[in-house]
Structures are given as structure tokens and as C-alpha cells.
């Protein structure tokens, strides 16, 4: 069964550093999402991406965040200058079409900002 | 100060018994609902979904019930097994809003042997 994959599984970084989280969507999926989950809290929507542009973003997704699909396969989330409160699990999710509404999640990247 | 994580409600259930997990959703305009299972350190795993034009849907050992009048969703797990121990989240979405998912707070299910 096709799966969403994410790398790295864990990332430790110093405050102020840039991080790039990577996702490989399921091959025929067209809609891509990033969510985050702070430890012990619920999953929160960050951003949705379709046709090489952002469809929607949450209040969390400020100017420090960016997404792109640089090579037509990988889908990346970049945090330019990490803050302590960015420590969380980051999940990529993908969706084939809006007529199939089930989003499939990757295993996540655990980001720890020190 | 540091934010405190949510205190998850916990459902303890004997192996072999049925489990019922409840969820109140927030947006009356949501048209699609999903139950996800999350095991420790892993991503949410799809269990079952239901569209707003239905009130019940059955899968293998799982049933989802939707009550739009009171904005309530439930997940029933038949003959609960140790492998069902996890945190369960409901999520709602609207096609008109790009299908972004809004998650509920989650319920921890502990299956006792």
C-alpha cells in the first residue's frame, strides 16, 4: 500500500537556525498539507498546497514558514528562524483529489528546538 | 510560561468488550468527518470516514455514527483488542474550505487483557 514518507524522523536544532522538513507524497496525490502537533496537544492545520501554490494557511503559518515542491515529488516545509515554541511533531498529509477526501498522513518529523 | 498539554480523556476497556468514543465537532457546515487512530510516536492512521449526508457507516469492527442535530460523532469498536490501544481523534472538514482537517482533542483507549 502506498505511503507518505517523511524525513528526517527526528531533528534537533538551535533556536534561530533554519530547518527543512521533507515529505514524499503518495504518487498520484495532488493536494498536500502540513500539520503540527505540540506534545500532548491535538493536531493543528498549518498549510495546504495545490498546483504549486498555497491554498490556505493558518494563523500559525507566519512569515517564518514556507512550503514548496522543488522537484515535483518532494514537498518541503521550511522554518527560517526556529523558535522554542516550534518544537512539535510535524506531519505531512496528502489527498488524491477533492472527490476522495481521506487525507493520508506520514509518520511525522519530531522537531526539537533548543 | 510553558503551555500545558491537553488532559486526554481515557477509556479503559476490557479486551473483547465494545468501545464507544464520542466527539463533539464545532462547525455545522462541515461535510466530511474522519476518525483517526494515533499510536505513540506515529502519524494519524485513517480508520473510517462518513459524509454529512449519512448518519451511520460500518467498517470492519468499527462503526461511525453522525448526529448533525447536536454536532456529535461517535466511533464504536467491536470486540476491542490490545492492538486498539491508542489515542483516537475525530476530524472534520469542508470541501469548500479545501478539505483542511480540524481535529478534536482526542480520547485515549486502554485495552486491559
Coordinates of N, CA and C in Angstrom, one line a residue, chain A residues 21-108:
Chain A
X21 N 11.9 20.4 6.5 CA 11.3 19.1 6.7 C 10.8 18.6 5.4
X22 N 11.0 17.3 5.1 CA 10.7 16.8 3.7 C 9.6 15.8 3.8
X23 N 8.9 15.7 2.7 CA 7.7 14.8 2.6 C 7.7 14.3 1.2
X24 N 7.5 13.0 1.0 CA 7.3 12.4 -0.3 C 5.9 11.9 -0.3
X25 N 5.0 12.6 -1.1 CA 3.6 12.3 -1.1 C 3.4 11.0 -1.8
X26 N 2.2 10.4 -1.6 CA 1.7 9.3 -2.5 C 1.7 9.8 -3.9
X27 N 2.1 8.9 -4.8 CA 2.5 9.4 -6.2 C 1.4 10.1 -7.0
X28 N 0.2 9.6 -6.9 CA -0.9 10.3 -7.7 C -1.7 11.3 -6.9
X29 N -1.2 11.7 -5.7 CA -1.9 12.7 -4.9 C -1.6 14.1 -5.4
X30 N -2.6 14.9 -5.3 CA -2.5 16.3 -5.8 C -2.5 17.4 -4.8
X31 N -3.0 17.1 -3.6 CA -3.2 18.1 -2.6 C -2.3 17.7 -1.4
X32 N -1.6 18.7 -0.9 CA -0.6 18.4 0.2 C -0.9 19.4 1.4
X33 N -0.6 18.8 2.5 CA -0.9 19.5 3.8 C 0.3 19.4 4.7
X34 N 0.5 20.4 5.6 CA 1.3 20.2 6.7 C 0.5 20.5 8.0
X35 N 0.7 19.7 9.0 CA 0.0 19.8 10.3 C 1.1 19.7 11.3
X36 N 0.9 20.2 12.5 CA 1.8 20.0 13.6 C 1.0 19.6 14.8
X37 N 1.8 19.0 15.7 CA 1.2 18.5 17.0 C 2.2 18.8 18.1
X38 N 1.9 19.8 18.9 CA 2.8 20.0 20.1 C 2.5 18.9 21.1
X39 N 3.5 18.5 21.8 CA 3.4 17.3 22.7 C 2.2 17.4 23.6
X40 N 1.4 16.4 23.5 CA 0.2 16.3 24.4 C -1.0 17.1 23.9
X41 N -0.9 17.7 22.8 CA -2.0 18.5 22.3 C -2.5 17.9 21.0
X42 N -3.6 18.5 20.5 CA -4.2 18.0 19.3 C -3.5 18.4 18.0
X43 N -3.7 17.8 16.9 CA -3.1 18.1 15.7 C -3.7 19.4 15.1
X44 N -2.9 20.3 14.6 CA -3.3 21.6 14.1 C -2.9 21.8 12.7
X45 N -3.8 22.3 11.9 CA -3.5 22.6 10.5 C -2.5 23.8 10.4
X46 N -1.6 23.6 9.5 CA -0.7 24.7 9.1 C -1.0 25.3 7.8
X47 N -0.9 24.4 6.7 CA -1.0 25.0 5.4 C -1.5 23.9 4.4
X48 N -2.1 24.3 3.4 CA -2.5 23.4 2.3 C -1.9 23.9 1.0
X49 N -1.6 23.0 0.1 CA -0.8 23.3 -1.1 C -1.4 22.5 -2.3
X50 N -1.7 23.2 -3.4 CA -2.2 22.6 -4.6 C -1.7 23.3 -5.8
X51 N -1.4 22.6 -6.8 CA -1.0 23.2 -8.1 C 0.1 24.3 -7.9
X52 N 1.1 23.9 -7.1 CA 2.3 24.7 -6.8 C 2.0 26.0 -6.1
X53 N 0.9 26.1 -5.4 CA 0.8 27.3 -4.6 C 0.0 27.0 -3.4
X54 N 0.1 27.9 -2.4 CA -0.6 27.7 -1.1 C -2.1 28.0 -1.4
X55 N -2.9 27.0 -0.9 CA -4.4 27.2 -1.0 C -4.9 27.9 0.2
X56 N -4.4 27.5 1.4 CA -4.9 28.1 2.6 C -3.8 27.9 3.7
X57 N -3.7 28.9 4.6 CA -2.8 28.8 5.7 C -3.4 29.2 7.0
X58 N -2.9 28.7 8.1 CA -3.5 29.1 9.4 C -2.7 30.2 10.0
X59 N -3.2 30.7 11.1 CA -2.5 31.8 11.8 C -1.1 31.4 12.2
X60 N -0.9 30.1 12.5 CA 0.4 29.6 12.9 C 1.4 29.8 11.8
X61 N 1.0 29.7 10.6 CA 1.9 29.7 9.4 C 2.2 31.2 9.1
X62 N 3.2 31.7 9.9 CA 3.6 33.1 9.6 C 4.7 33.2 8.7
X63 N 5.4 34.4 8.6 CA 6.4 34.6 7.6 C 7.6 33.7 7.8
X64 N 7.8 33.1 8.9 CA 8.9 32.2 9.2 C 8.8 30.9 8.5
X65 N 7.6 30.6 8.0 CA 7.3 29.3 7.4 C 7.2 29.5 5.9
X66 N 7.6 28.5 5.2 CA 7.3 28.4 3.7 C 7.2 27.0 3.3
X67 N 6.6 26.8 2.2 CA 6.4 25.4 1.6 C 6.8 25.5 0.1
X68 N 7.3 24.4 -0.4 CA 7.5 24.3 -1.8 C 7.6 22.9 -2.3
X69 N 7.4 22.7 -3.6 CA 7.6 21.4 -4.2 C 8.7 21.5 -5.2
X70 N 9.9 21.5 -4.8 CA 11.0 21.9 -5.7 C 11.2 21.0 -6.9
X71 N 10.9 19.7 -6.8 CA 11.3 18.8 -7.9 C 10.1 18.0 -8.4
X72 N 8.9 18.4 -8.0 CA 7.8 17.7 -8.5 C 7.4 16.5 -7.7
X73 N 8.3 16.1 -6.8 CA 8.0 14.9 -5.9 C 8.0 15.3 -4.5
X74 N 9.2 15.8 -4.0 CA 9.2 16.2 -2.6 C 8.4 17.4 -2.3
X75 N 7.8 17.4 -1.1 CA 7.1 18.6 -0.6 C 7.7 19.0 0.7
X76 N 8.2 20.2 0.8 CA 9.0 20.6 1.9 C 8.4 21.8 2.7
X77 N 8.7 21.7 4.0 CA 8.3 22.8 4.9 C 9.6 23.4 5.5
X78 N 9.7 24.7 5.3 CA 10.9 25.3 5.8 C 10.5 26.3 6.9
X79 N 11.3 26.2 8.0 CA 11.2 27.2 9.1 C 12.5 28.0 9.1
X80 N 12.4 29.3 8.8 CA 13.6 30.1 8.6 C 14.4 30.3 9.8
X81 N 13.8 30.7 10.9 CA 14.5 31.0 12.1 C 13.6 30.4 13.3
X82 N 14.1 29.2 13.7 CA 13.2 28.4 14.6 C 13.2 29.1 16.0
X83 N 12.0 28.9 16.6 CA 11.8 29.4 18.0 C 11.6 28.2 18.9
X84 N 11.7 28.3 20.2 CA 11.5 27.2 21.1 C 10.1 26.6 20.9
X85 N 9.1 27.5 20.7 CA 7.7 27.0 20.6 C 7.4 26.3 19.2
X86 N 8.4 26.2 18.4 CA 8.2 25.4 17.1 C 8.5 24.0 17.4
X87 N 8.9 23.6 18.6 CA 9.1 22.2 18.9 C 7.8 21.5 18.9
X88 N 7.8 20.4 18.1 CA 6.5 19.7 17.8 C 6.8 18.6 16.9
X89 N 5.7 17.7 16.7 CA 5.7 16.8 15.6 C 5.1 17.5 14.4
X90 N 5.7 17.3 13.3 CA 5.2 17.9 12.0 C 4.8 16.8 11.1
X91 N 3.5 16.8 10.7 CA 3.0 15.8 9.8 C 2.7 16.3 8.5
X92 N 3.1 15.6 7.5 CA 2.7 15.8 6.1 C 1.4 14.9 5.8
X93 N 0.5 15.4 5.1 CA -0.7 14.6 4.7 C -0.9 14.9 3.2
X94 N -1.4 13.9 2.5 CA -1.7 14.1 1.1 C -3.1 13.6 0.8
X95 N -3.6 14.1 -0.3 CA -5.0 13.8 -0.7 C -5.0 13.7 -2.2
X96 N -5.7 12.6 -2.8 CA -5.6 12.4 -4.2 C -6.4 13.5 -5.0
X97 N -7.7 13.6 -4.7 CA -8.5 14.7 -5.3 C -9.5 15.1 -4.2
X98 N -10.2 16.1 -4.5 CA -11.2 16.6 -3.5 C -12.4 15.6 -3.6
X99 N -12.5 14.7 -4.5 CA -13.6 13.8 -4.5 C -13.2 12.6 -3.7
X100 N -12.0 12.4 -3.3 CA -11.6 11.4 -2.4 C -11.0 12.2 -1.2
X101 N -11.8 12.2 -0.1 CA -11.4 13.2 0.9 C -10.6 12.8 2.0
X102 N -10.2 11.5 1.9 CA -9.4 11.0 3.0 C -7.9 11.4 2.9
X103 N -7.4 12.1 3.9 CA -6.0 12.5 3.9 C -5.2 11.4 4.5
X104 N -4.1 11.1 3.9 CA -3.2 10.1 4.5 C -2.0 10.8 5.0
X105 N -1.7 10.4 6.3 CA -0.6 11.1 7.0 C 0.7 10.3 6.9
X106 N 1.8 11.1 6.9 CA 3.1 10.5 7.1 C 3.4 10.2 8.5
X107 N 4.6 9.6 8.8 CA 4.9 9.2 10.2 C 5.3 10.4 11.1
X108 N 5.6 11.5 10.4 CA 6.0 12.7 11.2 C 7.5 12.9 11.3

